[in-house]
PDB file of C-alpha atoms in Angstrom:
ATOM      1  CA  UNK A 111      -0.116  -0.330   0.139  1.00  0.00           C
ATOM      2  CA  UNK A 112       1.066   3.565  -0.834  1.00  0.00           C
ATOM      3  CA  UNK A 113       0.338   6.723   0.362  1.00  0.00           C
ATOM      4  CA  UNK A 114       0.622  10.152  -2.547  1.00  0.00           C
ATOM      5  CA  UNK A 115       1.892  12.399  -0.034  1.00  0.00           C
ATOM      6  CA  UNK A 116       5.055  12.280   2.638  1.00  0.00           C
ATOM      7  CA  UNK A 117       4.726  12.311   6.056  1.00  0.00           C
ATOM      8  CA  UNK A 118       7.576  14.543   7.321  1.00  0.00           C
ATOM      9  CA  UNK A 119       8.531  11.170   8.688  1.00  0.00           C
ATOM     10  CA  UNK A 120       8.710   9.298   5.747  1.00  0.00           C
ATOM     11  CA  UNK A 121      10.350  12.514   3.636  1.00  0.00           C
ATOM     12  CA  UNK A 122      13.046  12.697   6.041  1.00  0.00           C
ATOM     13  CA  UNK A 123      14.095   8.892   5.304  1.00  0.00           C
ATOM     14  CA  UNK A 124      13.599   9.040   1.634  1.00  0.00           C
ATOM     15  CA  UNK A 125      15.982  12.035   1.935  1.00  0.00           C
ATOM     16  CA  UNK A 126      18.284  10.970   4.196  1.00  0.00           C
ATOM     17  CA  UNK A 127      18.073   7.196   1.658  1.00  0.00           C
ATOM     18  CA  UNK A 128      18.459   9.160  -1.242  1.00  0.00           C
ATOM     19  CA  UNK A 129      21.589  10.827  -0.055  1.00  0.00           C
ATOM     20  CA  UNK A 130      23.150   6.677   0.350  1.00  0.00           C
ATOM     21  CA  UNK A 131      22.232   6.015  -3.453  1.00  0.00           C
ATOM     22  CA  UNK A 132      23.745   9.272  -4.752  1.00  0.00           C
ATOM     23  CA  UNK A 133      27.018   8.285  -2.437  1.00  0.00           C
ATOM     24  CA  UNK A 134      27.310   4.561  -3.863  1.00  0.00           C
ATOM     25  CA  UNK A 135      27.080   5.970  -7.986  1.00  0.00           C
ATOM     26  CA  UNK A 136      24.196   3.121  -8.544  1.00  0.00           C
ATOM     27  CA  UNK A 137      21.297   3.391 -10.629  1.00  0.00           C
ATOM     28  CA  UNK A 138      17.823   1.806  -9.509  1.00  0.00           C
ATOM     29  CA  UNK A 139      19.193  -1.092 -11.778  1.00  0.00           C
ATOM     30  CA  UNK A 140      22.398  -1.138 -10.206  1.00  0.00           C
ATOM     31  CA  UNK A 141      20.442  -1.582  -6.588  1.00  0.00           C
ATOM     32  CA  UNK A 142      17.996  -3.448  -7.831  1.00  0.00           C
ATOM     33  CA  UNK A 143      20.817  -5.762  -8.906  1.00  0.00           C
ATOM     34  CA  UNK A 144      23.020  -6.089  -6.034  1.00  0.00           C
ATOM     35  CA  UNK A 145      19.610  -5.824  -3.551  1.00  0.00           C
ATOM     36  CA  UNK A 146      16.850  -8.301  -2.585  1.00  0.00           C
ATOM     37  CA  UNK A 147      14.544  -5.791  -3.518  1.00  0.00           C
ATOM     38  CA  UNK A 148      13.504  -4.753  -7.238  1.00  0.00           C
ATOM     39  CA  UNK A 149      13.568  -1.324  -9.262  1.00  0.00           C
ATOM     40  CA  UNK A 150      10.077  -0.319  -8.710  1.00  0.00           C
ATOM     41  CA  UNK A 151      10.260  -1.053  -4.806  1.00  0.00           C
ATOM     42  CA  UNK A 152      12.802   1.417  -4.747  1.00  0.00           C
ATOM     43  CA  UNK A 153      11.954   3.916  -6.667  1.00  0.00           C
ATOM     44  CA  UNK A 154       8.756   4.176  -3.883  1.00  0.00           C
ATOM     45  CA  UNK A 155      10.919   3.837  -1.256  1.00  0.00           C
ATOM     46  CA  UNK A 156      14.046   7.039  -2.286  1.00  0.00           C
ATOM     47  CA  UNK A 157      10.406   8.798  -3.404  1.00  0.00           C
ATOM     48  CA  UNK A 158       8.846   8.486   0.363  1.00  0.00           C
ATOM     49  CA  UNK A 159       5.710   6.686  -1.612  1.00  0.00           C
ATOM     50  CA  UNK A 160       6.227   3.642   1.233  1.00  0.00           C
ATOM     51  CA  UNK A 161       8.778   2.614   4.160  1.00  0.00           C
ATOM     52  CA  UNK A 162      11.178  -0.153   2.764  1.00  0.00           C
ATOM     53  CA  UNK A 163      11.792  -2.853   5.521  1.00  0.00           C
ATOM     54  CA  UNK A 164      14.495  -2.525   7.740  1.00  0.00           C
ATOM     55  CA  UNK A 165      16.428  -5.213   5.524  1.00  0.00           C
ATOM     56  CA  UNK A 166      16.651  -2.761   2.955  1.00  0.00           C
ATOM     57  CA  UNK A 167      17.957   0.218   4.602  1.00  0.00           C
ATOM     58  CA  UNK A 168      20.585  -1.920   5.898  1.00  0.00           C
ATOM     59  CA  UNK A 169      21.603  -2.985   2.479  1.00  0.00           C
ATOM     60  CA  UNK A 170      21.867   0.558   1.419  1.00  0.00           C
ATOM     61  CA  UNK A 171      24.023   1.040   4.516  1.00  0.00           C
ATOM     62  CA  UNK A 172      26.516  -1.083   3.615  1.00  0.00           C
ATOM     63  CA  UNK A 173      26.778  -0.629  -0.051  1.00  0.00           C
ATOM     64  CA  UNK A 174      27.227   3.549   1.070  1.00  0.00           C
ATOM     65  CA  UNK A 175      29.225   2.019   3.555  1.00  0.00           C
ATOM     66  CA  UNK A 176      27.288   4.038   5.789  1.00  0.00           C
ATOM     67  CA  UNK A 177      26.982   3.174   9.672  1.00  0.00           C
ATOM     68  CA  UNK A 178      23.452   1.881  10.494  1.00  0.00           C
ATOM     69  CA  UNK A 179      22.689   4.059  13.606  1.00  0.00           C
ATOM     70  CA  UNK A 180      21.169   7.097  12.157  1.00  0.00           C
ATOM     71  CA  UNK A 181      19.144   5.555   9.490  1.00  0.00           C
ATOM     72  CA  UNK A 182      17.525   2.590  11.532  1.00  0.00           C
ATOM     73  CA  UNK A 183      16.721   5.814  13.608  1.00  0.00           C
ATOM     74  CA  UNK A 184      14.698   7.379  10.975  1.00  0.00           C
ATOM     75  CA  UNK A 185      13.316   4.269   9.393  1.00  0.00           C
ATOM     76  CA  UNK A 186      12.029   3.618  13.474  1.00  0.00           C
ATOM     77  CA  UNK A 187       9.739   6.876  13.584  1.00  0.00           C
ATOM     78  CA  UNK A 188       9.303   6.666   9.760  1.00  0.00           C
ATOM     79  CA  UNK A 189       7.379   2.911  10.025  1.00  0.00           C
ATOM     80  CA  UNK A 190       5.704   3.639  13.683  1.00  0.00           C
ATOM     81  CA  UNK A 191       3.860   6.354  11.891  1.00  0.00           C
ATOM     82  CA  UNK A 192       3.482   4.235   9.412  1.00  0.00           C
ATOM     83  CA  UNK A 193       2.099   1.389  11.348  1.00  0.00           C
ATOM     84  CA  UNK A 194       0.109   3.624  13.937  1.00  0.00           C
ATOM     85  CA  UNK A 195       2.591   2.379  16.477  1.00  0.00           C
ATOM     86  CA  UNK A 196       3.223   5.659  17.217  1.00  0.00           C
ATOM     87  CA  UNK A 197      -0.242   6.703  18.760  1.00  0.00           C
ATOM     88  CA  UNK A 198       0.334   6.930  22.804  1.00  0.00           C
ATOM     89  CA  UNK A 199      -1.224   4.612  24.665  1.00  0.00           C
ATOM     90  CA  UNK A 200      -4.241   6.403  26.765  1.00  0.00           C
ATOM     91  CA  UNK A 201      -3.201   7.306  30.008  1.00  0.00           C
ATOM     92  CA  UNK A 202      -5.574   6.738  33.649  1.00  0.00           C
ATOM     93  CA  UNK A 203      -8.351   9.060  33.937  1.00  0.00           C
ATOM     94  CA  UNK A 204      -8.540  11.017  37.040  1.00  0.00           C
ATOM     95  CA  UNK A 205     -11.321   9.785  38.054  1.00  0.00           C
ATOM     96  CA  UNK A 206      -9.729   5.927  38.090  1.00  0.00           C
ATOM     97  CA  UNK A 207      -6.578   7.637  39.841  1.00  0.00           C
ATOM     98  CA  UNK A 208      -8.940   9.442  43.150  1.00  0.00           C
ATOM     99  CA  UNK A 209     -10.771   5.890  43.325  1.00  0.00           C
ATOM    100  CA  UNK A 210      -7.660   4.176  43.598  1.00  0.00           C
ATOM    101  CA  UNK A 211      -5.870   6.462  45.868  1.00  0.00           C
ATOM    102  CA  UNK A 212      -9.540   6.687  48.006  1.00  0.00           C
ATOM    103  CA  UNK A 213      -9.097   2.926  48.518  1.00  0.00           C
ATOM    104  CA  UNK A 214      -5.453   2.767  49.196  1.00  0.00           C
ATOM    105  CA  UNK A 215      -6.431   5.648  51.938  1.00  0.00           C
ATOM    106  CA  UNK A 216      -9.374   4.153  53.317  1.00  0.00           C
ATOM    107  CA  UNK A 217      -9.287   3.727  57.405  1.00  0.00           C
ATOM    108  CA  UNK A 218      -8.941  -0.340  58.165  1.00  0.00           C
ATOM    109  CA  UNK A 219     -11.731  -2.133  60.413  1.00  0.00           C
ATOM    110  CA  UNK A 220     -11.497  -1.250  64.089  1.00  0.00           C
ATOM    111  CA  UNK A 221      -9.668  -3.667  66.323  1.00  0.00           C
ATOM    112  CA  UNK A 222     -11.206  -4.855  69.330  1.00  0.00           C
ATOM    113  CA  UNK A 223      -9.882  -3.987  72.580  1.00  0.00           C
ATOM    114  CA  UNK A 224      -7.096  -5.186  73.871  1.00  0.00           C
ATOM    115  CA  UNK A 225      -5.691  -6.026  76.972  1.00  0.00           C
ATOM    116  CA  UNK A 226      -3.502  -2.630  78.931  1.00  0.00           C
ATOM    117  CA  UNK A 227      -0.557  -5.100  78.702  1.00  0.00           C
ATOM    118  CA  UNK A 228      -0.627  -4.885  74.664  1.00  0.00           C
ATOM    119  CA  UNK A 229      -1.023  -1.423  74.217  1.00  0.00           C
ATOM    120  CA  UNK A 230       2.315  -0.427  73.813  1.00  0.00           C
ATOM    121  CA  UNK A 231       2.349  -2.831  70.958  1.00  0.00           C
ATOM    122  CA  UNK A 232      -0.646  -2.635  68.948  1.00  0.00           C
ATOM    123  CA  UNK A 233       0.334   1.037  69.137  1.00  0.00           C
ATOM    124  CA  UNK A 234       2.593   0.928  66.717  1.00  0.00           C
ATOM    125  CA  UNK A 235       0.035  -0.716  63.739  1.00  0.00           C
ATOM    126  CA  UNK A 236      -1.179   2.284  62.205  1.00  0.00           C
ATOM    127  CA  UNK A 237       2.212   3.889  61.498  1.00  0.00           C
ATOM    128  CA  UNK A 238       3.318   0.788  59.712  1.00  0.00           C
ATOM    129  CA  UNK A 239       0.206   0.677  57.816  1.00  0.00           C
ATOM    130  CA  UNK A 240       1.316   4.532  57.230  1.00  0.00           C
ATOM    131  CA  UNK A 241       4.341   3.690  56.544  1.00  0.00           C
ATOM    132  CA  UNK A 242       3.033   1.108  53.667  1.00  0.00           C
ATOM    133  CA  UNK A 243       1.300   3.258  51.797  1.00  0.00           C
ATOM    134  CA  UNK A 244       3.508   6.341  51.559  1.00  0.00           C
ATOM    135  CA  UNK A 245       5.870   3.158  50.110  1.00  0.00           C
ATOM    136  CA  UNK A 246       3.197   2.427  47.881  1.00  0.00           C
ATOM    137  CA  UNK A 247       2.729   6.039  46.469  1.00  0.00           C
ATOM    138  CA  UNK A 248       6.154   6.461  46.385  1.00  0.00           C
ATOM    139  CA  UNK A 249       6.214   3.626  44.050  1.00  0.00           C
ATOM    140  CA  UNK A 250       3.614   4.804  41.997  1.00  0.00           C
ATOM    141  CA  UNK A 251       5.070   8.022  41.806  1.00  0.00           C
ATOM    142  CA  UNK A 252       8.516   6.604  40.587  1.00  0.00           C
ATOM    143  CA  UNK A 253       7.213   5.158  37.835  1.00  0.00           C
ATOM    144  CA  UNK A 254       5.194   7.610  37.104  1.00  0.00           C
ATOM    145  CA  UNK A 255       7.951   9.775  37.147  1.00  0.00           C
ATOM    146  CA  UNK A 256       9.913   6.899  34.845  1.00  0.00           C
ATOM    147  CA  UNK A 257       7.295   7.124  32.317  1.00  0.00           C
ATOM    148  CA  UNK A 258       6.887  10.829  31.848  1.00  0.00           C
ATOM    149  CA  UNK A 259      11.187  10.783  31.063  1.00  0.00           C
ATOM    150  CA  UNK A 260      10.991   8.063  28.561  1.00  0.00           C
ATOM    151  CA  UNK A 261       8.163  10.063  26.747  1.00  0.00           C
ATOM    152  CA  UNK A 262       9.757  13.323  26.979  1.00  0.00           C
ATOM    153  CA  UNK A 263      13.221  11.372  25.663  1.00  0.00           C
ATOM    154  CA  UNK A 264      11.183  10.139  22.939  1.00  0.00           C
ATOM    155  CA  UNK A 265      10.074  13.256  22.028  1.00  0.00           C
ATOM    156  CA  UNK A 266      12.963  15.193  21.939  1.00  0.00           C
ATOM    157  CA  UNK A 267      14.706  12.522  19.253  1.00  0.00           C
ATOM    158  CA  UNK A 268      11.612  12.527  17.444  1.00  0.00           C
ATOM    159  CA  UNK A 269      11.852  16.323  16.965  1.00  0.00           C
ATOM    160  CA  UNK A 270      15.726  16.708  16.425  1.00  0.00           C
ATOM    161  CA  UNK A 271      15.704  13.654  13.727  1.00  0.00           C
ATOM    162  CA  UNK A 272      12.923  15.337  12.262  1.00  0.00           C
ATOM    163  CA  UNK A 273      11.679  18.870  12.203  1.00  0.00           C
ATOM    164  CA  UNK A 274      14.867  20.238  13.931  1.00  0.00           C
ATOM    165  CA  UNK A 275      17.091  19.802  11.017  1.00  0.00           C
ATOM    166  CA  UNK A 276      20.514  21.314  11.523  1.00  0.00           C
ATOM    167  CA  UNK A 277      18.649  22.923  15.012  1.00  0.00           C
ATOM    168  CA  UNK A 278      20.874  22.298  18.413  1.00  0.00           C
ATOM    169  CA  UNK A 279      19.996  19.601  20.913  1.00  0.00           C
ATOM    170  CA  UNK A 280      17.514  21.079  24.143  1.00  0.00           C
ATOM    171  CA  UNK A 281      20.330  21.601  26.730  1.00  0.00           C
ATOM    172  CA  UNK A 282      17.470  20.208  28.957  1.00  0.00           C
ATOM    173  CA  UNK A 283      17.976  16.917  27.228  1.00  0.00           C
ATOM    174  CA  UNK A 284      20.752  14.068  28.554  1.00  0.00           C
ATOM    175  CA  UNK A 285      24.203  15.094  27.444  1.00  0.00           C
ATOM    176  CA  UNK A 286      25.393  11.874  26.030  1.00  0.00           C
ATOM    177  CA  UNK A 287      29.282  11.156  25.377  1.00  0.00           C
ATOM    178  CA  UNK A 288      31.462  13.346  23.017  1.00  0.00           C
ATOM    179  CA  UNK A 289      31.921  10.749  20.882  1.00  0.00           C
ATOM    180  CA  UNK A 290      27.905  10.183  20.641  1.00  0.00           C
ATOM    181  CA  UNK A 291      27.455  13.900  19.622  1.00  0.00           C
ATOM    182  CA  UNK A 292      30.557  15.394  18.077  1.00  0.00           C
ATOM    183  CA  UNK A 293      31.417  15.637  14.840  1.00  0.00           C
ATOM    184  CA  UNK A 294      32.553  12.853  12.005  1.00  0.00           C
ATOM    185  CA  UNK A 295      34.702  14.921  10.557  1.00  0.00           C
ATOM    186  CA  UNK A 296      36.898  18.000  10.144  1.00  0.00           C
ATOM    187  CA  UNK A 297      38.630  20.143   7.564  1.00  0.00           C
ATOM    188  CA  UNK A 298      39.711  18.720   4.651  1.00  0.00           C
ATOM    189  CA  UNK A 299      38.085  15.210   5.472  1.00  0.00           C
ATOM    190  CA  UNK A 300      34.196  16.836   5.695  1.00  0.00           C
ATOM    191  CA  UNK A 301      35.030  18.092   1.644  1.00  0.00           C
ATOM    192  CA  UNK A 302      31.525  17.248  -0.506  1.00  0.00           C
ATOM    193  CA  UNK A 303      30.206  15.416   2.514  1.00  0.00           C
ATOM    194  CA  UNK A 304      26.531  15.995   3.821  1.00  0.00           C
ATOM    195  CA  UNK A 305      26.677  18.324   6.835  1.00  0.00           C
ATOM    196  CA  UNK A 306      23.847  16.176   8.457  1.00  0.00           C
ATOM    197  CA  UNK A 307      25.279  12.573   8.287  1.00  0.00           C
ATOM    198  CA  UNK A 308      28.601  14.103   9.398  1.00  0.00           C
ATOM    199  CA  UNK A 309      27.191  15.516  12.020  1.00  0.00           C
ATOM    200  CA  UNK A 310      27.983  19.145  11.674  1.00  0.00           C
ATOM    201  CA  UNK A 311      24.628  20.910  11.458  1.00  0.00           C
ATOM    202  CA  UNK A 312      24.279  20.642  15.257  1.00  0.00           C
ATOM    203  CA  UNK A 313      24.763  24.556  16.198  1.00  0.00           C
ATOM    204  CA  UNK A 314      25.875  26.053  12.993  1.00  0.00           C
ATOM    205  CA  UNK A 315      26.207  30.043  12.257  1.00  0.00           C
ATOM    206  CA  UNK A 316      23.917  31.398   9.641  1.00  0.00           C
ATOM    207  CA  UNK A 317      26.248  34.143   7.806  1.00  0.00           C
ATOM    208  CA  UNK A 318      23.495  34.773   5.294  1.00  0.00           C
ATOM    209  CA  UNK A 319      19.819  34.163   4.190  1.00  0.00           C
ATOM    210  CA  UNK A 320      17.928  35.136   1.070  1.00  0.00           C
ATOM    211  CA  UNK A 321      14.396  34.664  -0.307  1.00  0.00           C
ATOM    212  CA  UNK A 322      14.454  34.233  -4.156  1.00  0.00           C
ATOM    213  CA  UNK A 323      11.664  35.904  -7.011  1.00  0.00           C
ATOM    214  CA  UNK A 324       9.925  32.491  -6.789  1.00  0.00           C
ATOM    215  CA  UNK A 325       9.658  32.585  -2.423  1.00  0.00           C
ATOM    216  CA  UNK A 326      12.121  29.915  -1.859  1.00  0.00           C
ATOM    217  CA  UNK A 327      14.358  30.545   1.444  1.00  0.00           C
ATOM    218  CA  UNK A 328      18.266  30.065   1.350  1.00  0.00           C
ATOM    219  CA  UNK A 329      20.213  30.387   4.083  1.00  0.00           C
ATOM    220  CA  UNK A 330      24.714  30.220   3.755  1.00  0.00           C
ATOM    221  CA  UNK A 331      25.238  27.989   7.090  1.00  0.00           C
ATOM    222  CA  UNK A 332      28.967  27.469   9.264  1.00  0.00           C
ATOM    223  CA  UNK A 333      30.253  25.842  11.680  1.00  0.00           C
ATOM    224  CA  UNK A 334      33.333  26.136  13.089  1.00  0.00           C
ATOM    225  CA  UNK A 335      34.008  23.034  14.810  1.00  0.00           C
ATOM    226  CA  UNK A 336      34.150  20.867  11.288  1.00  0.00           C
ATOM    227  CA  UNK A 337      35.704  24.185   9.368  1.00  0.00           C
ATOM    228  CA  UNK A 338      33.412  23.851   6.937  1.00  0.00           C
ATOM    229  CA  UNK A 339      30.323  26.044   5.203  1.00  0.00           C
ATOM    230  CA  UNK A 340      27.242  25.260   3.093  1.00  0.00           C
ATOM    231  CA  UNK A 341      23.605  26.249   1.836  1.00  0.00           C
ATOM    232  CA  UNK A 342      20.132  25.077   2.484  1.00  0.00           C
ATOM    233  CA  UNK A 343      17.138  25.538   0.767  1.00  0.00           C
ATOM    234  CA  UNK A 344      13.131  25.458   1.519  1.00  0.00           C
ATOM    235  CA  UNK A 345       9.678  26.159  -0.093  1.00  0.00           C
ATOM    236  CA  UNK A 346      11.029  24.894  -2.717  1.00  0.00           C
ATOM    237  CA  UNK A 347       9.773  23.736  -6.264  1.00  0.00           C
ATOM    238  CA  UNK A 348      10.857  20.373  -8.441  1.00  0.00           C
ATOM    239  CA  UNK A 349      14.213  21.660 -10.436  1.00  0.00           C
ATOM    240  CA  UNK A 350      15.533  23.485  -8.103  1.00  0.00           C
ATOM    241  CA  UNK A 351      18.995  24.040  -8.150  1.00  0.00           C
ATOM    242  CA  UNK A 352      21.434  25.410  -5.281  1.00  0.00           C
ATOM    243  CA  UNK A 353      25.279  25.457  -6.016  1.00  0.00           C
ATOM    244  CA  UNK A 354      27.388  27.061  -3.118  1.00  0.00           C
ATOM    245  CA  UNK A 355      31.117  28.141  -4.096  1.00  0.00           C
ATOM    246  CA  UNK A 356      34.130  29.443  -1.398  1.00  0.00           C
ATOM    247  CA  UNK A 357      37.772  29.188  -2.082  1.00  0.00           C
ATOM    248  CA  UNK A 358      37.358  25.482  -3.974  1.00  0.00           C
ATOM    249  CA  UNK A 359      35.173  23.576  -6.267  1.00  0.00           C
ATOM    250  CA  UNK A 360      31.401  24.519  -6.135  1.00  0.00           C
ATOM    251  CA  UNK A 361      28.749  22.223  -4.153  1.00  0.00           C
ATOM    252  CA  UNK A 362      25.368  21.483  -5.494  1.00  0.00           C
ATOM    253  CA  UNK A 363      22.073  20.120  -4.632  1.00  0.00           C
ATOM    254  CA  UNK A 364      18.852  19.931  -6.385  1.00  0.00           C
ATOM    255  CA  UNK A 365      15.117  18.935  -5.735  1.00  0.00           C
ATOM    256  CA  UNK A 366      14.039  15.872  -7.439  1.00  0.00           C
ATOM    257  CA  UNK A 367      11.049  14.947  -5.720  1.00  0.00           C
ATOM    258  CA  UNK A 368       7.942  16.271  -4.025  1.00  0.00           C
ATOM    259  CA  UNK A 369       9.246  15.156  -0.281  1.00  0.00           C
ATOM    260  CA  UNK A 370      12.611  17.294  -1.311  1.00  0.00           C
ATOM    261  CA  UNK A 371       9.986  19.961  -1.752  1.00  0.00           C
ATOM    262  CA  UNK A 372       8.343  20.139   1.559  1.00  0.00           C
ATOM    263  CA  UNK A 373      11.890  19.597   3.420  1.00  0.00           C
ATOM    264  CA  UNK A 374      15.025  21.310   3.848  1.00  0.00           C
ATOM    265  CA  UNK A 375      18.004  20.506   1.059  1.00  0.00           C
ATOM    266  CA  UNK A 376      21.312  21.194   2.107  1.00  0.00           C
ATOM    267  CA  UNK A 377      24.508  21.139  -0.387  1.00  0.00           C
ATOM    268  CA  UNK A 378      27.323  19.378   0.624  1.00  0.00           C
ATOM    269  CA  UNK A 379      29.719  21.239   2.387  1.00  0.00           C
ATOM    270  CA  UNK A 380      33.024  22.829   1.819  1.00  0.00           C
ATOM    271  CA  UNK A 381      36.136  24.022   3.709  1.00  0.00           C
ATOM    272  CA  UNK A 382      36.437  27.697   4.788  1.00  0.00           C
ATOM    273  CA  UNK A 383      37.747  29.291   7.702  1.00  0.00           C
ATOM    274  CA  UNK A 384      38.125  33.108   8.946  1.00  0.00           C
ATOM    275  CA  UNK A 385      37.493  35.665   6.409  1.00  0.00           C
ATOM    276  CA  UNK A 386      36.644  33.075   3.825  1.00  0.00           C
ATOM    277  CA  UNK A 387      33.590  34.429   1.709  1.00  0.00           C
ATOM    278  CA  UNK A 388      31.119  32.105   0.229  1.00  0.00           C
ATOM    279  CA  UNK A 389      28.901  32.907  -2.147  1.00  0.00           C
ATOM    280  CA  UNK A 390      25.422  31.379  -2.787  1.00  0.00           C
ATOM    281  CA  UNK A 391      23.325  31.069  -6.074  1.00  0.00           C
ATOM    282  CA  UNK A 392      19.522  29.395  -6.923  1.00  0.00           C
ATOM    283  CA  UNK A 393      18.919  28.816 -10.068  1.00  0.00           C
ATOM    284  CA  UNK A 394      14.691  27.791 -10.185  1.00  0.00           C
ATOM    285  CA  UNK A 395      12.993  24.963 -12.453  1.00  0.00           C
ATOM    286  CA  UNK A 396      12.783  25.996 -15.931  1.00  0.00           C
ATOM    287  CA  UNK A 397       9.995  28.444 -16.079  1.00  0.00           C
ATOM    288  CA  UNK A 398      10.516  30.060 -13.240  1.00  0.00           C
ATOM    289  CA  UNK A 399      10.564  33.661 -12.299  1.00  0.00           C
ATOM    290  CA  UNK A 400      13.046  35.885 -11.941  1.00  0.00           C
ATOM    291  CA  UNK A 401      13.658  39.681 -10.430  1.00  0.00           C
ATOM    292  CA  UNK A 402      16.519  40.376 -12.296  1.00  0.00           C
ATOM    293  CA  UNK A 403      19.629  39.714 -10.185  1.00  0.00           C
ATOM    294  CA  UNK A 404      20.557  36.746 -11.529  1.00  0.00           C
ATOM    295  CA  UNK A 405      23.073  38.016 -13.791  1.00  0.00           C
ATOM    296  CA  UNK A 406      22.440  35.091 -16.374  1.00  0.00           C
ATOM    297  CA  UNK A 407      23.852  32.849 -13.831  1.00  0.00           C
ATOM    298  CA  UNK A 408      20.629  33.345 -11.044  1.00  0.00           C
ATOM    299  CA  UNK A 409      20.352  34.957  -7.964  1.00  0.00           C
ATOM    300  CA  UNK A 410      22.934  35.097  -5.932  1.00  0.00           C
ATOM    301  CA  UNK A 411      24.020  36.250  -2.423  1.00  0.00           C
ATOM    302  CA  UNK A 412      27.462  36.294  -0.115  1.00  0.00           C
ATOM    303  CA  UNK A 413      27.875  35.919   3.814  1.00  0.00           C
ATOM    304  CA  UNK A 414      31.839  35.765   5.437  1.00  0.00           C
ATOM    305  CA  UNK A 415      32.695  33.390   7.310  1.00  0.00           C
ATOM    306  CA  UNK A 416      33.346  35.491  11.054  1.00  0.00           C
TER     307      UNK A 416
END
């Protein structure tokens, strides 16, 4: 079964898979020959029309020599949305909670009178029962706190992977180890690589912003941690193209599908340093509007690395 409009979760997964396929250099036919999935199946997976099997994601990661972790996390989110497993479990109603708490705190049957010599021993019983009830309530609070922590953690991961794009992680989330959050490349090793895959898109600087005549939004981004710059675009149409140039060769990206047009599209990174002037040029799809700023080479703007 396929759906015509990909959800944000499926669009994000499909964009990641397309990047991996581009890095393999394989055509759809080549993918079909080297995996257990047909050409038509790969077309659906890469366009976000359906969620691929887990094995398909793993095989594409293997062909691209890419660690599976990030793509499988995106796959889990997309598959949960696709199958409906992402729906939250119903919360316990207030009325039920009140009945449960009332039952837990209901007084016990009044004990029969006891001889005086047993008064001291029996006097400690209510305190024991109170301690037991307090312990039960404390355990219940601990369980609810654990559930809330799991839900908050899941929401934070989803927002980063699906909606956050290259926004920094919230400072309130638990801090993973440096190896889990640090960039996967620096300097020349990042040249031509995807900023999101290399984790250079966490907390970047925006060097310049620009709105095109067709309404697309463009930004020049920079990471001093990685020593690189790149550009991104959104609000685009199929066929729109964005190119970024610094001291080295141009790096470009193109909007290929409706899923691309509904999400951020990033150029590969180019190595920069403080003072480097970075230039981005937008070339609309054939038939697109132009406002006269293109000087024959598209609508261009610049930013300087600080």
